[in-house]
mmCIF file of C-alpha atoms and ligand atoms in Angstrom:
data_model
loop_
_atom_site.group_PDB
_atom_site.id
_atom_site.type_symbol
_atom_site.label_atom_id
_atom_site.label_comp_id
_atom_site.label_asym_id
_atom_site.label_seq_id
_atom_site.Cartn_x
_atom_site.Cartn_y
_atom_site.Cartn_z
ATOM 1 C CA MET G 1 4.331 -18.039 -3.393
ATOM 2 C CA ILE G 2 4.720 -14.596 -1.791
ATOM 3 C CA LYS G 3 3.624 -14.964 1.818
ATOM 4 C CA LYS G 4 4.560 -11.612 3.334
ATOM 5 C CA CYS G 5 3.113 -8.190 2.794
ATOM 6 C CA LEU G 6 4.510 -5.003 4.308
ATOM 7 C CA PHE G 7 2.454 -1.953 5.247
ATOM 8 C CA PRO G 8 4.523 1.157 5.962
ATOM 9 C CA VAL G 9 2.131 3.166 8.138
ATOM 10 C CA ALA G 10 4.473 5.424 10.072
ATOM 11 C CA GLY G 11 3.848 8.692 8.159
ATOM 12 C CA TYR G 12 2.341 11.720 9.870
ATOM 13 C CA GLY G 13 -0.596 12.209 7.483
ATOM 14 C CA THR G 14 -0.262 15.982 7.752
ATOM 15 C CA ARG G 15 -2.664 16.584 4.879
ATOM 16 C CA PHE G 16 -5.457 15.269 7.077
ATOM 17 C CA LEU G 17 -4.768 17.365 10.160
ATOM 18 C CA PRO G 18 -6.473 17.877 12.543
ATOM 19 C CA ALA G 19 -8.120 14.446 11.952
ATOM 20 C CA THR G 20 -4.706 12.766 12.136
ATOM 21 C CA LYS G 21 -3.462 14.574 15.228
ATOM 22 C CA ALA G 22 -4.248 11.651 17.535
ATOM 23 C CA MET G 23 -5.449 9.063 15.006
ATOM 24 C CA PRO G 24 -3.423 7.349 12.269
ATOM 25 C CA LYS G 25 -4.306 8.372 8.714
ATOM 26 C CA GLU G 26 -4.560 4.677 7.840
ATOM 27 C CA MET G 27 -7.469 4.320 10.292
ATOM 28 C CA LEU G 28 -9.605 6.883 8.456
ATOM 29 C CA PRO G 29 -12.752 5.032 7.394
ATOM 30 C CA VAL G 30 -13.928 4.834 3.815
ATOM 31 C CA VAL G 31 -17.606 4.316 4.669
ATOM 32 C CA SER G 32 -17.235 1.957 7.653
ATOM 33 C CA LYS G 33 -13.907 0.248 7.058
ATOM 34 C CA PRO G 34 -10.486 1.779 7.781
ATOM 35 C CA LEU G 35 -8.090 2.234 4.871
ATOM 36 C CA VAL G 36 -5.589 -0.198 6.376
ATOM 37 C CA GLN G 37 -8.175 -2.996 6.465
ATOM 38 C CA TYR G 38 -8.881 -2.595 2.739
ATOM 39 C CA ALA G 39 -5.124 -2.879 2.217
ATOM 40 C CA VAL G 40 -4.814 -6.067 4.284
ATOM 41 C CA GLU G 41 -7.837 -7.601 2.548
ATOM 42 C CA GLU G 42 -6.178 -6.928 -0.811
ATOM 43 C CA ALA G 43 -3.020 -8.723 0.356
ATOM 44 C CA ILE G 44 -5.002 -11.712 1.624
ATOM 45 C CA GLU G 45 -6.883 -11.887 -1.650
ATOM 46 C CA GLY G 46 -3.484 -11.845 -3.373
ATOM 47 C CA GLY G 47 -2.518 -15.031 -1.516
ATOM 48 C CA MET G 48 -0.479 -13.462 1.305
ATOM 49 C CA SER G 49 -0.897 -14.510 4.920
ATOM 50 C CA GLU G 50 1.867 -12.808 6.935
ATOM 51 C CA MET G 51 1.232 -9.111 7.417
ATOM 52 C CA ALA G 52 4.082 -6.880 8.620
ATOM 53 C CA PHE G 53 3.589 -3.262 9.673
ATOM 54 C CA VAL G 54 6.054 -0.441 10.117
ATOM 55 C CA THR G 55 4.328 1.813 12.606
ATOM 56 C CA GLY G 56 5.377 4.834 14.624
ATOM 57 C CA ARG G 57 4.343 6.814 17.650
ATOM 58 C CA GLY G 58 0.602 7.405 17.878
ATOM 59 C CA LYS G 59 -0.248 4.415 15.701
ATOM 60 C CA SER G 60 -1.402 1.953 18.344
ATOM 61 C CA ALA G 61 -4.980 2.040 16.971
ATOM 62 C CA ILE G 62 -3.661 0.031 14.006
ATOM 63 C CA THR G 63 -2.168 -2.624 16.299
ATOM 64 C CA ASP G 64 -5.442 -2.807 18.237
ATOM 65 C CA HIS G 65 -7.488 -3.068 15.048
ATOM 66 C CA PHE G 66 -5.706 -6.299 14.132
ATOM 67 C CA ASP G 67 -6.183 -7.861 17.550
ATOM 68 C CA PHE G 68 -9.098 -9.536 19.287
ATOM 69 C CA SER G 69 -11.348 -7.190 21.266
ATOM 70 C CA TYR G 70 -12.721 -9.202 24.202
ATOM 71 C CA GLU G 71 -14.997 -6.474 25.512
ATOM 72 C CA LEU G 72 -16.576 -5.789 22.158
ATOM 73 C CA GLU G 73 -16.907 -9.477 21.261
ATOM 74 C CA THR G 74 -18.550 -10.248 24.615
ATOM 75 C CA GLN G 75 -20.837 -7.229 24.413
ATOM 76 C CA ILE G 76 -22.321 -7.961 21.016
ATOM 77 C CA ARG G 77 -22.174 -11.777 20.934
ATOM 78 C CA GLY G 78 -25.560 -13.184 19.920
ATOM 79 C CA THR G 79 -26.953 -9.789 18.896
ATOM 80 C CA GLY G 80 -27.798 -8.549 15.410
ATOM 81 C CA LYS G 81 -24.700 -6.344 15.552
ATOM 82 C CA GLU G 82 -22.312 -9.273 15.174
ATOM 83 C CA GLU G 83 -22.473 -8.947 11.402
ATOM 84 C CA TYR G 84 -20.592 -5.628 11.650
ATOM 85 C CA LEU G 85 -17.545 -7.518 12.898
ATOM 86 C CA ALA G 86 -17.688 -10.190 10.198
ATOM 87 C CA SER G 87 -15.120 -8.642 7.853
ATOM 88 C CA ILE G 88 -12.463 -7.989 10.514
ATOM 89 C CA ARG G 89 -12.999 -11.433 12.071
ATOM 90 C CA GLN G 90 -12.406 -12.916 8.629
ATOM 91 C CA VAL G 91 -9.187 -10.917 8.283
ATOM 92 C CA LEU G 92 -7.925 -11.951 11.729
ATOM 93 C CA ASP G 93 -8.571 -15.617 10.922
ATOM 94 C CA SER G 94 -6.719 -15.409 7.596
ATOM 95 C CA ALA G 95 -3.350 -13.931 8.532
ATOM 96 C CA THR G 96 -0.727 -13.230 11.184
ATOM 97 C CA PHE G 97 0.253 -9.681 12.138
ATOM 98 C CA SER G 98 3.695 -8.407 13.148
ATOM 99 C CA PHE G 99 4.737 -4.886 13.986
ATOM 100 C CA THR G 100 7.930 -2.919 14.179
ATOM 101 C CA ARG G 101 8.533 0.786 14.692
ATOM 102 C CA GLN G 102 10.218 3.404 12.583
ATOM 103 C CA ARG G 103 11.630 5.762 15.178
ATOM 104 C CA GLU G 104 12.315 8.662 12.825
ATOM 105 C CA MET G 105 10.359 9.396 9.654
ATOM 106 C CA LYS G 106 13.212 9.287 7.159
ATOM 107 C CA GLY G 107 11.152 8.343 4.127
ATOM 108 C CA LEU G 108 9.489 5.343 2.524
ATOM 109 C CA GLY G 109 12.804 3.673 1.638
ATOM 110 C CA HIS G 110 13.899 3.933 5.263
ATOM 111 C CA ALA G 111 10.492 2.644 6.467
ATOM 112 C CA ILE G 112 10.888 -0.419 4.239
ATOM 113 C CA TYR G 113 14.446 -0.969 5.487
ATOM 114 C CA THR G 114 13.132 -0.876 9.064
ATOM 115 C CA ALA G 115 11.143 -4.031 8.276
ATOM 116 C CA LYS G 116 14.241 -6.033 7.274
ATOM 117 C CA THR G 117 14.095 -8.338 10.284
ATOM 118 C CA LEU G 118 10.340 -8.905 9.894
ATOM 119 C CA ILE G 119 10.688 -9.812 6.237
ATOM 120 C CA GLY G 120 13.945 -11.790 6.162
ATOM 121 C CA SER G 121 15.210 -13.134 2.868
ATOM 122 C CA GLU G 122 12.107 -13.669 0.793
ATOM 123 C CA PRO G 123 10.245 -11.593 -1.785
ATOM 124 C CA PHE G 124 7.429 -9.511 -0.317
ATOM 125 C CA GLY G 125 4.572 -7.226 -1.262
ATOM 126 C CA VAL G 126 4.339 -3.604 -0.140
ATOM 127 C CA ILE G 127 1.016 -1.782 0.092
ATOM 128 C CA LEU G 128 0.641 1.892 0.928
ATOM 129 C CA ALA G 129 -2.780 1.899 2.536
ATOM 130 C CA ASP G 130 -3.494 5.479 1.544
ATOM 131 C CA ASP G 131 -3.618 4.352 -2.089
ATOM 132 C CA LEU G 132 -6.933 2.512 -2.154
ATOM 133 C CA CYS G 133 -7.204 0.216 -5.165
ATOM 134 C CA MET G 134 -10.408 -1.415 -6.351
ATOM 135 C CA ASN G 135 -10.927 -3.824 -9.210
ATOM 136 C CA ALA G 136 -14.688 -4.291 -9.254
ATOM 137 C CA ASN G 137 -14.990 -7.594 -11.079
ATOM 138 C CA GLY G 138 -11.536 -9.052 -10.999
ATOM 139 C CA VAL G 139 -8.446 -9.841 -8.994
ATOM 140 C CA GLY G 140 -7.067 -7.027 -6.793
ATOM 141 C CA VAL G 141 -3.868 -5.220 -7.721
ATOM 142 C CA MET G 142 -1.604 -7.157 -5.319
ATOM 143 C CA GLY G 143 -3.015 -10.435 -6.677
ATOM 144 C CA GLN G 144 -2.300 -9.292 -10.234
ATOM 145 C CA MET G 145 1.277 -8.442 -9.270
ATOM 146 C CA ALA G 146 1.847 -11.694 -7.344
ATOM 147 C CA LYS G 147 0.870 -13.576 -10.501
ATOM 148 C CA LEU G 148 3.356 -11.560 -12.557
ATOM 149 C CA TYR G 149 6.083 -12.225 -9.983
ATOM 150 C CA LYS G 150 5.795 -15.957 -10.661
ATOM 151 C CA GLN G 151 6.754 -15.223 -14.244
ATOM 152 C CA PHE G 152 9.506 -12.595 -13.794
ATOM 153 C CA ARG G 153 10.959 -13.238 -10.296
ATOM 154 C CA CYS G 154 12.107 -9.639 -9.925
ATOM 155 C CA SER G 155 10.836 -6.484 -8.219
ATOM 156 C CA ILE G 156 7.645 -5.064 -9.721
ATOM 157 C CA VAL G 157 6.071 -1.618 -9.298
ATOM 158 C CA ALA G 158 2.463 -0.770 -10.147
ATOM 159 C CA ILE G 159 2.072 2.222 -12.448
ATOM 160 C CA MET G 160 -0.645 4.361 -13.961
ATOM 161 C CA GLU G 161 -0.727 7.141 -16.518
ATOM 162 C CA VAL G 162 -1.150 10.573 -14.943
ATOM 163 C CA PRO G 163 -1.550 14.024 -16.538
ATOM 164 C CA GLN G 164 1.779 15.798 -17.117
ATOM 165 C CA ASP G 165 0.922 18.470 -14.541
ATOM 166 C CA GLN G 166 0.659 15.754 -11.856
ATOM 167 C CA VAL G 167 3.992 13.971 -12.378
ATOM 168 C CA HIS G 168 5.670 16.002 -9.601
ATOM 169 C CA LYS G 169 3.649 14.045 -7.007
ATOM 170 C CA TYR G 170 4.986 10.610 -7.968
ATOM 171 C CA GLY G 171 7.962 8.457 -8.778
ATOM 172 C CA VAL G 172 7.973 8.297 -12.582
ATOM 173 C CA ILE G 173 9.451 5.500 -14.706
ATOM 174 C CA ALA G 174 10.734 5.009 -18.220
ATOM 175 C CA GLY G 175 11.292 1.623 -19.745
ATOM 176 C CA GLU G 176 11.099 -0.759 -22.616
ATOM 177 C CA CYS G 177 7.560 -1.954 -23.344
ATOM 178 C CA MET G 178 7.638 -5.776 -23.186
ATOM 179 C CA LYS G 179 3.955 -6.200 -23.940
ATOM 180 C CA GLU G 180 0.746 -4.218 -23.430
ATOM 181 C CA GLY G 181 0.954 -2.619 -19.966
ATOM 182 C CA LEU G 182 4.292 -4.156 -18.967
ATOM 183 C CA PHE G 183 7.654 -2.334 -19.005
ATOM 184 C CA ARG G 184 11.208 -3.250 -18.115
ATOM 185 C CA VAL G 185 12.352 -0.203 -16.153
ATOM 186 C CA ASP G 186 15.491 1.637 -17.251
ATOM 187 C CA ASP G 187 14.906 4.980 -15.562
ATOM 188 C CA MET G 188 13.041 6.253 -12.529
ATOM 189 C CA VAL G 189 12.826 9.746 -11.047
ATOM 190 C CA GLU G 190 11.206 10.694 -7.747
ATOM 191 C CA LYS G 191 8.827 13.665 -7.906
ATOM 192 C CA PRO G 192 10.236 15.137 -11.146
ATOM 193 C CA THR G 193 9.318 18.483 -12.640
ATOM 194 C CA GLN G 194 7.446 18.208 -15.937
ATOM 195 C CA SER G 195 10.670 18.719 -17.878
ATOM 196 C CA GLU G 196 12.588 16.134 -15.789
ATOM 197 C CA ALA G 197 9.876 13.459 -16.053
ATOM 198 C CA PRO G 198 10.947 10.576 -18.310
ATOM 199 C CA SER G 199 7.259 9.735 -19.053
ATOM 200 C CA ASN G 200 3.840 10.146 -17.487
ATOM 201 C CA LEU G 201 3.890 6.618 -16.017
ATOM 202 C CA ALA G 202 3.637 7.132 -12.272
ATOM 203 C CA ILE G 203 4.339 4.604 -9.520
ATOM 204 C CA ILE G 204 1.454 4.047 -7.108
ATOM 205 C CA GLY G 205 1.554 2.425 -3.681
ATOM 206 C CA ARG G 206 1.938 -1.215 -4.688
ATOM 207 C CA TYR G 207 5.274 -3.002 -4.972
ATOM 208 C CA ILE G 208 6.687 -6.476 -4.985
ATOM 209 C CA LEU G 209 10.295 -6.353 -3.834
ATOM 210 C CA THR G 210 13.023 -8.949 -3.843
ATOM 211 C CA PRO G 211 15.000 -9.076 -0.575
ATOM 212 C CA ASP G 212 18.252 -7.774 -2.103
ATOM 213 C CA ILE G 213 16.495 -4.401 -1.949
ATOM 214 C CA PHE G 214 17.489 -4.150 1.736
ATOM 215 C CA ASP G 215 21.219 -4.011 0.978
ATOM 216 C CA ILE G 216 20.554 -1.507 -1.781
ATOM 217 C CA ILE G 217 18.496 0.743 0.514
ATOM 218 C CA LYS G 218 21.226 0.580 3.147
ATOM 219 C CA ASP G 219 23.597 2.214 0.647
ATOM 220 C CA THR G 220 21.054 4.688 -0.729
ATOM 221 C CA PRO G 221 21.682 8.265 0.453
ATOM 222 C CA PRO G 222 18.754 10.566 1.238
ATOM 223 C CA GLY G 223 17.274 11.958 -1.993
ATOM 224 C CA LYS G 224 14.296 14.209 -2.745
ATOM 225 C CA ASN G 225 13.131 16.137 0.350
ATOM 226 C CA GLY G 226 16.054 14.683 2.337
ATOM 227 C CA GLU G 227 14.239 11.313 2.582
ATOM 228 C CA VAL G 228 15.555 7.848 1.714
ATOM 229 C CA GLN G 229 13.540 7.169 -1.430
ATOM 230 C CA ILE G 230 12.534 3.654 -2.469
ATOM 231 C CA THR G 231 12.547 4.990 -6.050
ATOM 232 C CA ASP G 232 16.311 5.626 -5.851
ATOM 233 C CA ALA G 233 16.958 2.107 -4.536
ATOM 234 C CA LEU G 234 14.730 0.596 -7.216
ATOM 235 C CA LEU G 235 16.588 2.488 -9.935
ATOM 236 C CA LYS G 236 19.832 0.861 -8.808
ATOM 237 C CA GLN G 237 18.122 -2.522 -8.730
ATOM 238 C CA ALA G 238 16.755 -1.896 -12.246
ATOM 239 C CA ARG G 239 20.185 -0.948 -13.586
ATOM 240 C CA ASP G 240 22.037 -3.832 -11.909
ATOM 241 C CA GLY G 241 19.336 -6.436 -12.564
ATOM 242 C CA CYS G 242 15.679 -6.100 -13.393
ATOM 243 C CA VAL G 243 12.605 -4.178 -12.230
ATOM 244 C CA MET G 244 9.283 -4.449 -14.038
ATOM 245 C CA ALA G 245 6.547 -1.802 -14.102
ATOM 246 C CA TYR G 246 2.977 -2.996 -14.479
ATOM 247 C CA LYS G 247 -0.051 -0.966 -15.523
ATOM 248 C CA PHE G 248 -2.573 -2.488 -13.161
ATOM 249 C CA GLN G 249 -6.229 -3.281 -13.853
ATOM 250 C CA GLY G 250 -8.652 -1.325 -11.681
ATOM 251 C CA THR G 251 -9.109 2.076 -10.104
ATOM 252 C CA ARG G 252 -6.812 3.778 -7.629
ATOM 253 C CA PHE G 253 -7.908 6.483 -5.216
ATOM 254 C CA ASP G 254 -5.305 8.750 -3.650
ATOM 255 C CA CYS G 255 -6.709 8.651 -0.137
ATOM 256 C CA GLY G 256 -3.698 10.602 1.138
ATOM 257 C CA SER G 257 -5.401 13.674 -0.384
ATOM 258 C CA ILE G 258 -8.783 15.112 0.551
ATOM 259 C CA ASP G 259 -10.153 14.958 -3.029
ATOM 260 C CA GLY G 260 -9.119 11.327 -3.518
ATOM 261 C CA PHE G 261 -10.500 10.351 -0.133
ATOM 262 C CA VAL G 262 -13.905 11.891 -0.888
ATOM 263 C CA GLU G 263 -13.949 10.234 -4.335
ATOM 264 C CA ALA G 264 -13.171 6.854 -2.741
ATOM 265 C CA THR G 265 -15.907 7.350 -0.167
ATOM 266 C CA ASN G 266 -18.481 8.136 -2.861
ATOM 267 C CA TYR G 267 -17.334 5.172 -4.949
ATOM 268 C CA VAL G 268 -17.510 2.677 -2.083
ATOM 269 C CA TYR G 269 -20.852 4.054 -0.884
ATOM 270 C CA GLN G 270 -22.420 3.793 -4.358
ATOM 271 C CA ASN G 271 -20.816 0.597 -5.593
ATOM 272 C CA ILE G 272 -20.322 -1.505 -2.493
ATOM 273 C CA TYR G 273 -22.326 -0.234 0.471
ATOM 274 C CA LEU G 274 -25.657 0.480 -1.288
ATOM 275 C CA LYS G 275 -25.410 -2.783 -3.252
ATOM 276 C CA SER G 276 -24.837 -4.767 -0.059
ATOM 277 C CA GLU G 277 -27.952 -3.168 1.452
ATOM 278 C CA GLU G 278 -30.159 -4.212 -1.492
ATOM 279 C CA PRO G 279 -32.667 -6.902 -0.497
ATOM 280 C CA GLY G 280 -32.103 -10.481 -1.625
HETATM 281 P P1 UTP B 301 3.236 9.958 2.372
HETATM 282 O O1 UTP B 301 4.262 11.033 2.294
HETATM 283 O O2 UTP B 301 2.164 9.916 1.352
HETATM 284 O O3 UTP B 301 2.501 9.923 3.779
HETATM 285 O O4 UTP B 301 3.995 8.564 2.453
HETATM 286 P P2 UTP B 301 2.490 10.918 4.973
HETATM 287 O O5 UTP B 301 3.842 11.485 5.214
HETATM 288 O O6 UTP B 301 1.858 10.154 6.074
HETATM 289 O O7 UTP B 301 1.411 12.007 4.485
HETATM 290 P P3 UTP B 301 1.433 13.603 4.438
HETATM 291 O O8 UTP B 301 2.137 13.923 3.157
HETATM 292 O O9 UTP B 301 2.127 14.081 5.674
HETATM 293 O O10 UTP B 301 -0.029 13.962 4.414
HETATM 294 C C1 UTP B 301 3.568 7.414 1.753
HETATM 295 C C2 UTP B 301 3.455 6.218 2.674
HETATM 296 O O11 UTP B 301 4.704 5.917 3.274
HETATM 297 C C3 UTP B 301 4.594 5.862 4.675
HETATM 298 C C4 UTP B 301 3.333 6.664 5.016
HETATM 299 O O12 UTP B 301 2.742 6.151 6.215
HETATM 300 C C5 UTP B 301 2.454 6.413 3.799
HETATM 301 O O13 UTP B 301 1.740 5.191 3.890
HETATM 302 N N1 UTP B 301 5.814 6.443 5.277
HETATM 303 C C6 UTP B 301 6.352 7.566 4.733
HETATM 304 C C7 UTP B 301 6.414 5.824 6.343
HETATM 305 O O14 UTP B 301 5.930 4.783 6.861
HETATM 306 N N2 UTP B 301 7.551 6.375 6.859
HETATM 307 C C8 UTP B 301 8.115 7.500 6.360
HETATM 308 O O15 UTP B 301 9.180 7.938 6.876
HETATM 309 C C9 UTP B 301 7.502 8.105 5.267
#
């Protein structure tokens, strides 16, 4: 039902400098696959087939990654190395890829607004590739949310419980618990102090948004850190209509931070890479 997924990938990735000086953060590999490919695979698994990217200067490696590479294909055709391209070939065969540019980094809300013409007037997923989500034996987080959308037909944010001393890193929600793990949002604060935080339920980088969000963002003034915050636009949407918050199944790694990135690498190496190398 939801065909489009948006990947805002225009950020500078300053926490990974100097690695991100000339290379996009989203191209950092967790074992041998770049973060952005995990994100696209999650969207495809969730039933989406039209991928839209908001890129910026210095991000052309992402555009190239989702294109055919004649030289490489010709070079390794018929050799044992072809298997290394299997996963990206599968991705390229399963979706279309469109790109637009955010000229100035004015925040996630602004990045999403930049994609208005790519998205049009339909509901869409949003994945922040630096939040790597794994659900070992079940449906991925975007697939879980797409299923919920069929039921509620409103914007949905993925949330997780975080320790109180971490709330300042996230958008934090409060809401009425509808059933286990599902809340109807009535408050939302971007990067609150511990005393400002309405709960310890933090928004992670997975959203389903209804297209009326574009008009709301357009009228949303810059908020925390002078950036146009998607949290502020979602709060208006929640108050005027409905936004759900969903405690997802699975594990999320904050690959925008060094610690989270190393954790994700260890997890994927142990649980995916070594298993795939086992004989038979
Ligand atoms: P972050 O603030 O985590 O990413 O934004 P960053 O700015 O790249 O990282 P640091 O803090 O400098 O290390 C969350 C997501 O929103 C995108 C980023 O690419 C990232 O995926 N983003 C953020 C944009 O696309 N545009 C913006 O103006 C801001």
